[in-house]
CSV table of C-alpha atoms and ligand atoms in Angstrom, one decimal:
chain,number,residue,atom,x,y,z
A,1,UNK,CA,0.0,0.0,0.0
A,2,UNK,CA,1.3,3.4,-1.0
A,3,UNK,CA,1.8,5.8,2.0
A,4,UNK,CA,-0.7,8.2,0.6
A,5,UNK,CA,-3.3,5.6,-0.4
A,6,UNK,CA,-6.9,6.2,0.6
A,7,UNK,CA,-7.7,3.4,3.1
A,8,UNK,CA,-11.2,2.8,4.3
A,9,UNK,CA,-11.5,0.8,7.6
A,10,UNK,CA,-15.1,-0.3,7.9
A,11,UNK,CA,-15.9,-1.0,11.6
A,12,UNK,CA,-13.2,1.3,13.0
A,13,UNK,CA,-14.8,1.5,16.4
A,14,UNK,CA,-14.8,-2.3,16.9
A,15,UNK,CA,-12.2,-4.6,18.4
A,16,UNK,CA,-10.5,-5.4,15.1
A,17,UNK,CA,-11.2,-2.2,13.2
A,18,UNK,CA,-9.7,0.0,15.9
A,19,UNK,CA,-6.6,-2.1,16.0
A,20,UNK,CA,-6.2,-1.9,12.3
A,21,UNK,CA,-6.5,1.9,12.4
A,22,UNK,CA,-3.8,2.0,15.2
A,23,UNK,CA,-1.5,-0.3,13.1
A,24,UNK,CA,-2.0,1.9,10.0
A,25,UNK,CA,-1.3,5.1,11.9
A,26,UNK,CA,1.8,3.5,13.5
A,27,UNK,CA,3.1,2.8,10.0
A,28,UNK,CA,2.5,6.4,8.9
A,29,UNK,CA,-0.6,6.0,6.7
A,30,UNK,CA,-2.2,9.4,6.7
A,31,UNK,CA,-5.3,8.9,4.5
A,32,UNK,CA,-7.5,6.7,6.7
A,33,UNK,CA,-11.2,6.9,6.0
A,34,UNK,CA,-13.7,6.0,8.7
A,35,UNK,CA,-17.5,6.4,9.3
A,36,UNK,CA,-19.4,5.7,12.5
A,37,UNK,CA,-22.6,3.7,12.1
A,38,UNK,CA,-24.5,6.9,12.8
A,39,UNK,CA,-22.8,8.5,9.8
A,40,UNK,CA,-23.2,5.6,7.4
A,41,UNK,CA,-25.6,2.7,7.8
A,42,UNK,CA,-23.7,-0.2,6.1
A,43,UNK,CA,-27.0,-2.1,5.7
A,44,UNK,CA,-28.2,0.6,3.4
A,45,UNK,CA,-27.0,-0.2,-0.1
A,46,UNK,CA,-27.7,3.3,-1.6
A,47,UNK,CA,-25.9,5.0,1.3
A,48,UNK,CA,-22.8,2.7,0.9
A,49,UNK,CA,-22.8,3.3,-2.9
A,50,UNK,CA,-22.9,7.1,-2.4
A,51,UNK,CA,-20.1,6.9,0.3
A,52,UNK,CA,-17.9,4.9,-2.1
A,53,UNK,CA,-18.6,7.3,-5.0
A,54,UNK,CA,-17.7,10.3,-2.8
A,55,UNK,CA,-14.6,8.9,-1.0
A,56,UNK,CA,-13.1,6.7,-3.7
A,57,UNK,CA,-11.0,4.5,-1.4
A,58,UNK,CA,-8.0,2.6,-2.9
A,59,UNK,CA,-8.0,-0.1,-0.1
A,60,UNK,CA,-10.8,-1.4,2.1
A,61,UNK,CA,-10.6,-3.4,5.3
A,62,UNK,CA,-14.0,-5.0,6.0
A,63,UNK,CA,-13.9,-5.2,9.8
A,64,UNK,CA,-17.5,-4.1,10.3
A,65,UNK,CA,-19.9,-6.8,11.5
A,66,UNK,CA,-22.5,-7.6,14.1
A,67,UNK,CA,-20.5,-9.7,16.6
A,68,UNK,CA,-21.0,-11.2,20.0
A,69,UNK,CA,-20.3,-14.1,22.3
A,70,UNK,CA,-22.0,-17.5,22.4
A,71,UNK,CA,-25.2,-16.3,24.0
A,72,UNK,CA,-25.7,-13.2,21.8
A,73,UNK,CA,-25.2,-15.4,18.7
A,74,UNK,CA,-27.7,-17.9,20.0
A,75,UNK,CA,-30.3,-15.3,21.1
A,76,UNK,CA,-30.3,-13.0,18.0
A,77,UNK,CA,-30.0,-15.3,15.0
A,78,UNK,CA,-32.0,-13.0,12.6
A,79,UNK,CA,-29.8,-10.0,13.4
A,80,UNK,CA,-26.5,-12.0,13.1
A,81,UNK,CA,-27.5,-13.4,9.8
A,82,UNK,CA,-29.3,-10.4,8.2
A,83,UNK,CA,-27.0,-7.6,9.4
A,84,UNK,CA,-23.9,-9.4,8.4
A,85,UNK,CA,-25.1,-10.4,5.0
A,86,UNK,CA,-26.2,-6.9,4.2
A,87,UNK,CA,-23.0,-5.2,5.6
A,88,UNK,CA,-20.7,-7.5,3.6
A,89,UNK,CA,-22.7,-7.6,0.4
A,90,UNK,CA,-22.9,-3.8,0.3
A,91,UNK,CA,-19.3,-3.3,1.2
A,92,UNK,CA,-18.0,-5.9,-1.3
A,93,UNK,CA,-20.3,-5.1,-4.2
A,94,UNK,CA,-19.8,-1.3,-3.6
A,95,UNK,CA,-16.0,-1.7,-3.6
A,96,UNK,CA,-16.2,-3.5,-7.0
A,97,UNK,CA,-18.4,-0.8,-8.4
A,98,UNK,CA,-16.1,2.0,-7.1
A,99,UNK,CA,-13.0,0.3,-8.6
A,100,UNK,CA,-11.3,-0.3,-5.2
A,101,UNK,CA,-7.8,-1.7,-5.8
A,102,UNK,CA,-7.9,-4.3,-3.0
A,103,UNK,CA,-10.2,-5.4,-0.2
A,104,UNK,CA,-9.7,-7.6,2.8
A,105,UNK,CA,-12.8,-9.3,4.3
A,106,UNK,CA,-12.6,-10.5,7.9
A,107,UNK,CA,-14.5,-13.6,8.9
A,108,UNK,CA,-14.3,-15.9,11.9
A,109,UNK,CA,-13.2,-19.5,12.6
A,110,UNK,CA,-16.8,-20.4,13.4
A,111,UNK,CA,-17.1,-20.9,9.6
A,112,UNK,CA,-15.6,-24.4,10.1
A,113,UNK,CA,-17.7,-27.5,10.8
A,114,UNK,CA,-18.4,-28.2,14.5
A,115,UNK,CA,-16.4,-31.4,14.4
A,116,UNK,CA,-13.7,-30.3,11.9
A,117,UNK,CA,-10.3,-32.1,12.4
A,118,UNK,CA,-8.0,-30.1,14.6
A,119,UNK,CA,-6.1,-27.9,14.0
A,120,UNK,CA,-8.6,-26.6,11.4
A,121,UNK,CA,-7.1,-26.3,8.0
A,122,UNK,CA,-8.6,-23.9,5.4
A,123,UNK,CA,-9.7,-26.9,3.3
A,124,UNK,CA,-12.2,-27.9,6.1
A,125,UNK,CA,-14.7,-25.2,4.9
A,126,UNK,CA,-18.1,-26.7,4.0
A,127,UNK,CA,-17.1,-30.3,4.9
A,128,UNK,CA,-19.7,-30.8,7.7
A,129,UNK,CA,-22.5,-29.3,9.8
A,130,UNK,CA,-21.9,-26.1,11.7
A,131,UNK,CA,-22.0,-25.5,15.5
A,132,UNK,CA,-25.7,-24.6,16.1
A,133,UNK,CA,-25.1,-21.7,18.6
A,134,UNK,CA,-23.4,-19.6,15.9
A,135,UNK,CA,-24.5,-21.1,12.5
A,136,UNK,CA,-26.2,-17.8,11.6
A,137,UNK,CA,-23.1,-15.8,11.9
A,138,UNK,CA,-21.1,-18.5,10.3
A,139,UNK,CA,-23.4,-18.8,7.2
A,140,UNK,CA,-23.1,-15.0,6.8
A,141,UNK,CA,-19.3,-15.1,7.0
A,142,UNK,CA,-19.1,-18.1,4.6
A,143,UNK,CA,-21.2,-15.9,2.2
A,144,UNK,CA,-18.6,-13.1,2.6
A,145,UNK,CA,-15.7,-15.5,1.7
A,146,UNK,CA,-17.7,-16.7,-1.3
A,147,UNK,CA,-18.5,-13.1,-2.4
A,148,UNK,CA,-14.7,-12.2,-2.4
A,149,UNK,CA,-14.0,-15.4,-4.4
A,150,UNK,CA,-16.8,-14.7,-6.9
A,151,UNK,CA,-15.7,-11.2,-7.6
A,152,UNK,CA,-12.2,-12.5,-8.0
A,153,UNK,CA,-13.3,-15.2,-10.3
A,154,UNK,CA,-15.7,-13.2,-12.4
A,155,UNK,CA,-14.1,-9.8,-12.5
A,156,UNK,CA,-10.5,-10.3,-11.4
A,157,UNK,CA,-11.1,-8.2,-8.3
A,158,UNK,CA,-8.3,-8.3,-5.7
A,159,UNK,CA,-10.7,-9.2,-2.9
A,160,UNK,CA,-9.2,-11.5,-0.3
A,161,UNK,CA,-10.4,-13.0,3.0
A,162,UNK,CA,-8.9,-13.8,6.4
A,163,UNK,CA,-10.3,-15.9,9.2
A,164,UNK,CA,-9.1,-14.8,12.7
A,165,UNK,CA,-9.5,-17.2,15.6
A,166,UNK,CA,-11.1,-15.9,18.9
A,167,UNK,CA,-9.7,-12.4,19.4
A,168,UNK,CA,-9.3,-10.3,22.6
A,169,UNK,CA,-7.6,-7.1,23.6
A,170,UNK,CA,-8.1,-3.3,24.0
A,171,UNK,CA,-11.4,-2.0,22.6
A,172,UNK,CA,-13.3,-5.2,23.3
A,173,UNK,CA,-17.0,-5.4,24.3
A,174,UNK,CA,-17.2,-5.9,28.1
A,175,UNK,CA,-21.0,-6.3,28.2
A,176,UNK,CA,-21.6,-9.4,30.3
A,177,UNK,CA,-24.5,-10.8,28.3
A,178,UNK,CA,-23.2,-10.1,24.8
A,179,UNK,CA,-19.4,-10.3,25.1
A,180,UNK,CA,-17.0,-13.1,24.4
A,181,UNK,CA,-15.5,-15.1,27.2
A,182,UNK,CA,-12.2,-13.1,27.7
A,183,UNK,CA,-13.7,-9.7,28.4
A,184,UNK,CA,-16.5,-11.3,30.4
A,185,UNK,CA,-14.0,-13.1,32.7
A,186,UNK,CA,-11.9,-9.9,33.2
A,187,UNK,CA,-14.9,-7.9,34.2
A,188,UNK,CA,-16.5,-10.6,36.4
A,189,UNK,CA,-13.3,-11.3,38.3
A,190,UNK,CA,-12.5,-7.6,38.7
A,191,UNK,CA,-16.0,-6.6,39.9
A,192,UNK,CA,-16.0,-9.6,42.3
A,193,UNK,CA,-12.6,-8.6,43.7
A,194,UNK,CA,-13.7,-5.0,44.2
A,195,UNK,CA,-16.9,-5.9,45.9
A,196,UNK,CA,-15.4,-8.7,48.0
A,197,UNK,CA,-17.8,-11.3,46.5
A,198,UNK,CA,-17.1,-14.8,47.6
A,199,UNK,CA,-17.7,-16.4,44.2
A,200,UNK,CA,-17.9,-15.8,40.4
A,201,UNK,CA,-20.2,-17.7,38.1
A,202,UNK,CA,-18.8,-18.6,34.7
A,203,UNK,CA,-20.6,-20.4,31.8
A,204,UNK,CA,-20.6,-24.0,30.6
A,205,UNK,CA,-18.4,-26.9,31.8
A,206,UNK,CA,-15.0,-25.4,31.3
A,207,UNK,CA,-13.9,-28.3,29.0
A,208,UNK,CA,-14.2,-26.6,25.5
A,209,UNK,CA,-10.8,-25.5,24.1
A,210,UNK,CA,-10.3,-22.2,22.4
A,211,UNK,CA,-7.4,-20.4,20.8
A,212,UNK,CA,-6.9,-16.7,21.7
A,213,UNK,CA,-5.1,-14.2,19.5
A,214,UNK,CA,-4.3,-10.7,20.7
A,215,UNK,CA,-6.0,-8.1,18.4
A,216,UNK,CA,-2.7,-6.3,17.8
A,217,UNK,CA,-1.4,-9.5,16.3
A,218,UNK,CA,-4.5,-9.8,14.2
A,219,UNK,CA,-4.2,-6.3,12.9
A,220,UNK,CA,-0.6,-6.9,12.0
A,221,UNK,CA,-1.7,-10.0,10.1
A,222,UNK,CA,-4.3,-8.0,8.2
A,223,UNK,CA,-1.8,-5.4,7.1
A,224,UNK,CA,0.6,-8.2,6.1
A,225,UNK,CA,-2.0,-9.9,4.0
A,226,UNK,CA,-3.1,-6.6,2.4
A,227,UNK,CA,0.5,-6.0,1.4
A,228,UNK,CA,1.6,-9.5,0.4
A,229,UNK,CA,-1.3,-11.8,-0.4
A,230,UNK,CA,-3.5,-11.9,-3.5
A,231,UNK,CA,-4.7,-15.5,-3.4
A,232,UNK,CA,-8.2,-16.9,-4.1
A,233,UNK,CA,-8.1,-19.0,-0.9
A,234,UNK,CA,-8.8,-17.4,2.4
A,235,UNK,CA,-6.1,-17.5,5.2
A,236,UNK,CA,-6.4,-18.4,8.9
A,237,UNK,CA,-5.1,-16.0,11.5
A,238,UNK,CA,-4.1,-17.6,14.8
A,239,UNK,CA,-1.4,-18.4,17.3
A,240,UNK,CA,-1.4,-22.2,16.8
A,241,UNK,CA,-2.1,-23.0,20.5
A,242,UNK,CA,-5.3,-23.4,22.5
A,243,UNK,CA,-6.3,-23.7,26.2
A,244,UNK,CA,-9.4,-25.1,27.9
A,245,UNK,CA,-11.9,-22.5,29.2
A,246,UNK,CA,-11.0,-23.8,32.7
A,247,UNK,CA,-7.3,-22.9,32.1
A,248,UNK,CA,-8.3,-19.5,30.8
A,249,UNK,CA,-10.5,-18.9,33.9
A,250,UNK,CA,-7.5,-19.8,36.1
A,251,UNK,CA,-5.3,-17.5,34.2
A,252,UNK,CA,-7.6,-14.5,34.2
A,253,UNK,CA,-8.4,-15.1,37.9
A,254,UNK,CA,-4.6,-15.0,38.7
A,255,UNK,CA,-4.0,-11.9,36.6
A,256,UNK,CA,-6.9,-10.0,38.2
A,257,UNK,CA,-6.2,-11.3,41.7
A,258,UNK,CA,-9.6,-12.7,42.6
A,259,UNK,CA,-9.2,-15.3,45.4
A,260,UNK,CA,-12.8,-16.5,45.8
A,261,UNK,CA,-14.6,-19.5,44.4
A,262,UNK,CA,-15.5,-20.2,40.7
A,263,UNK,CA,-18.9,-21.7,40.1
A,264,UNK,CA,-19.9,-23.2,36.7
A,265,UNK,CA,-23.4,-22.5,35.3
A,266,UNK,CA,-23.8,-25.6,33.1
A,267,UNK,CA,-27.2,-24.4,31.9
A,268,UNK,CA,-25.2,-22.1,29.6
A,269,UNK,CA,-23.9,-23.5,26.3
A,270,UNK,CA,-20.4,-24.8,25.8
A,271,UNK,CA,-20.5,-24.2,22.1
A,272,UNK,CA,-18.1,-26.0,19.8
A,273,UNK,CA,-15.8,-28.5,21.7
A,274,UNK,CA,-12.6,-27.1,20.1
A,275,UNK,CA,-11.5,-24.3,17.8
A,276,UNK,CA,-7.8,-24.3,17.0
A,277,UNK,CA,-6.7,-23.1,13.6
A,278,UNK,CA,-4.0,-24.5,11.4
A,279,UNK,CA,-1.6,-21.5,10.9
A,280,UNK,CA,0.7,-23.3,8.4
A,281,UNK,CA,-0.6,-21.2,5.4
A,282,UNK,CA,0.1,-17.8,7.0
A,283,UNK,CA,3.4,-19.0,8.5
A,284,UNK,CA,4.5,-20.1,5.0
A,285,UNK,CA,3.6,-16.6,3.7
A,286,UNK,CA,5.9,-15.1,6.4
A,287,UNK,CA,3.8,-13.9,9.3
A,288,UNK,CA,3.6,-15.2,12.9
A,289,UNK,CA,1.7,-14.1,16.0
A,290,UNK,CA,3.9,-12.6,18.7
A,291,UNK,CA,1.9,-11.8,21.9
A,292,UNK,CA,2.0,-14.6,24.5
A,293,UNK,CA,-1.4,-15.2,26.1
A,294,UNK,CA,-0.5,-14.2,29.6
A,295,UNK,CA,1.1,-11.0,28.5
A,296,UNK,CA,-1.9,-10.2,26.3
A,297,UNK,CA,-4.3,-10.8,29.2
A,298,UNK,CA,-2.3,-8.5,31.5
A,299,UNK,CA,-2.3,-5.8,28.9
A,300,UNK,CA,-6.1,-6.2,28.3
A,301,UNK,CA,-6.8,-6.1,32.1
A,302,UNK,CA,-4.7,-2.9,32.3
A,303,UNK,CA,-6.8,-1.4,29.4
A,304,UNK,CA,-10.0,-2.4,31.1
A,305,UNK,CA,-8.9,-0.7,34.4
A,306,UNK,CA,-8.3,2.5,32.4
A,307,UNK,CA,-11.7,2.4,30.6
A,308,UNK,CA,-14.0,0.6,33.0
A,309,UNK,CA,-16.1,3.7,33.7
A,310,UNK,CA,-17.2,3.6,30.1
A,311,UNK,CA,-18.8,0.2,30.6
A,312,UNK,CA,-20.8,1.0,33.7
A,313,UNK,CA,-23.1,3.3,31.6
B,401,GFB,O1,-16.2,-16.5,23.7
B,401,GFB,P1,-17.4,-17.2,23.6
B,401,GFB,O2,-18.7,-16.5,23.9
B,401,GFB,O3,-17.6,-17.8,22.1
B,401,GFB,O4,-17.4,-18.5,24.6
B,401,GFB,P2,-17.4,-19.1,21.2
B,401,GFB,C1,-16.3,-19.4,24.6
B,401,GFB,C2,-16.5,-20.4,25.7
B,401,GFB,O5,-16.4,-19.7,27.0
B,401,GFB,C3,-17.9,-21.1,25.7
B,401,GFB,C4,-17.4,-20.2,27.9
B,401,GFB,O6,-17.7,-22.5,26.1
B,401,GFB,C5,-18.6,-20.4,26.9
B,401,GFB,O7,-19.6,-21.3,27.5
B,401,GFB,N1,-17.7,-19.1,28.9
B,401,GFB,C6,-17.5,-19.3,30.2
B,401,GFB,C7,-18.2,-17.9,28.7
B,401,GFB,N2,-17.8,-18.1,30.9
B,401,GFB,C8,-18.3,-17.3,29.9
B,401,GFB,C9,-18.8,-15.9,30.0
B,401,GFB,O8,-18.9,-15.4,31.1
B,401,GFB,N3,-19.1,-15.3,28.9
B,401,GFB,C10,-19.0,-16.0,27.6
B,401,GFB,N4,-19.3,-15.3,26.5
B,401,GFB,N5,-18.5,-17.2,27.5
B,401,GFB,C11,-18.2,-17.3,19.5
B,401,GFB,C12,-19.2,-17.4,18.4
B,401,GFB,O9,-18.1,-18.6,19.9
B,401,GFB,O10,-16.9,-17.0,19.1
B,401,GFB,C13,-19.0,-16.3,17.4
B,401,GFB,O11,-20.5,-17.5,19.0
B,401,GFB,C14,-17.6,-16.1,17.0
B,401,GFB,O12,-19.8,-16.6,16.3
B,401,GFB,C15,-16.7,-16.0,18.2
B,401,GFB,O13,-17.1,-17.1,16.2
B,401,GFB,C16,-15.3,-15.8,17.9
B,401,GFB,O14,-15.9,-19.3,21.0
B,401,GFB,O15,-18.1,-20.3,21.7
């Protein structure tokens, strides 16, 4: 990407989009285009088309999406499917109409079948049934991958896709009902420590395994792919190691310093039993994650402490 390129980051207030903006700024890119959802409704095709016509971006990062943790995915299937289909269709089709040079679409590793062989290779896409708690989001994200491939195949557009594993870090959503597990644990343990509560309740059985990638690493991978990758196949972004939810609970508990008891609410879903991606493809391209899990959790807790007033409403 040329230093003066016009770069649109869709979803710049979200976990990934904000990290991409920070990474671009750190590398001296000065022409970053953003719009809040109040300024531009990405579900509105005419508005997106008018935005592209006016701004004429050269590069587009599609980090805008309706996202949430396991319960939000399970509770709002219509919103997770409709909103994500509309957002990605408008952004990808609009980018083609506007002659965007290159676009990176971000998905999620929930696109893989529930019982995909681990670690999950990119070739596992569409080889089996999805995890029911997030199949709506997954179907939308699979459609996004296919849109990029279709525009590549039919029009020669340089539209590529990346599938990050579970992400965490500064800028995450700490809402206890809608968030992913990492911010939920940080907030629950912190608030329990502050109020001297004797116990904290976490969800599920603790046995599922998840891989956690710091969002700073993910943003670095996105810039790397935008600069070095033009392939038809999508690329996993991950660290190549996973932990059980119980191990994560113990780690966050230690980092936060909560000494009470942990209770498991097994009426809440576990979700898919394991989600570890095969990172061979992105390693072969020349990129590797850097942030160790404990270091990333400590930094995220620090960020939470500095911003917690924002979450209390
Ligand atoms: O992060 P999470 O919500 O999403 O949950 P998924 C991961 C695991 O942590 C599940 C457990 O087994 C949860 O039951 N867990 C324990 C908790 N305590 C908590 C808690 O307090 N809050 C939450 N949220 N979980 C999502 C998908 O799946 O991952 C999305 O639904 C997307 O579509 C995203 O793919 C990356 O990893 O299960």
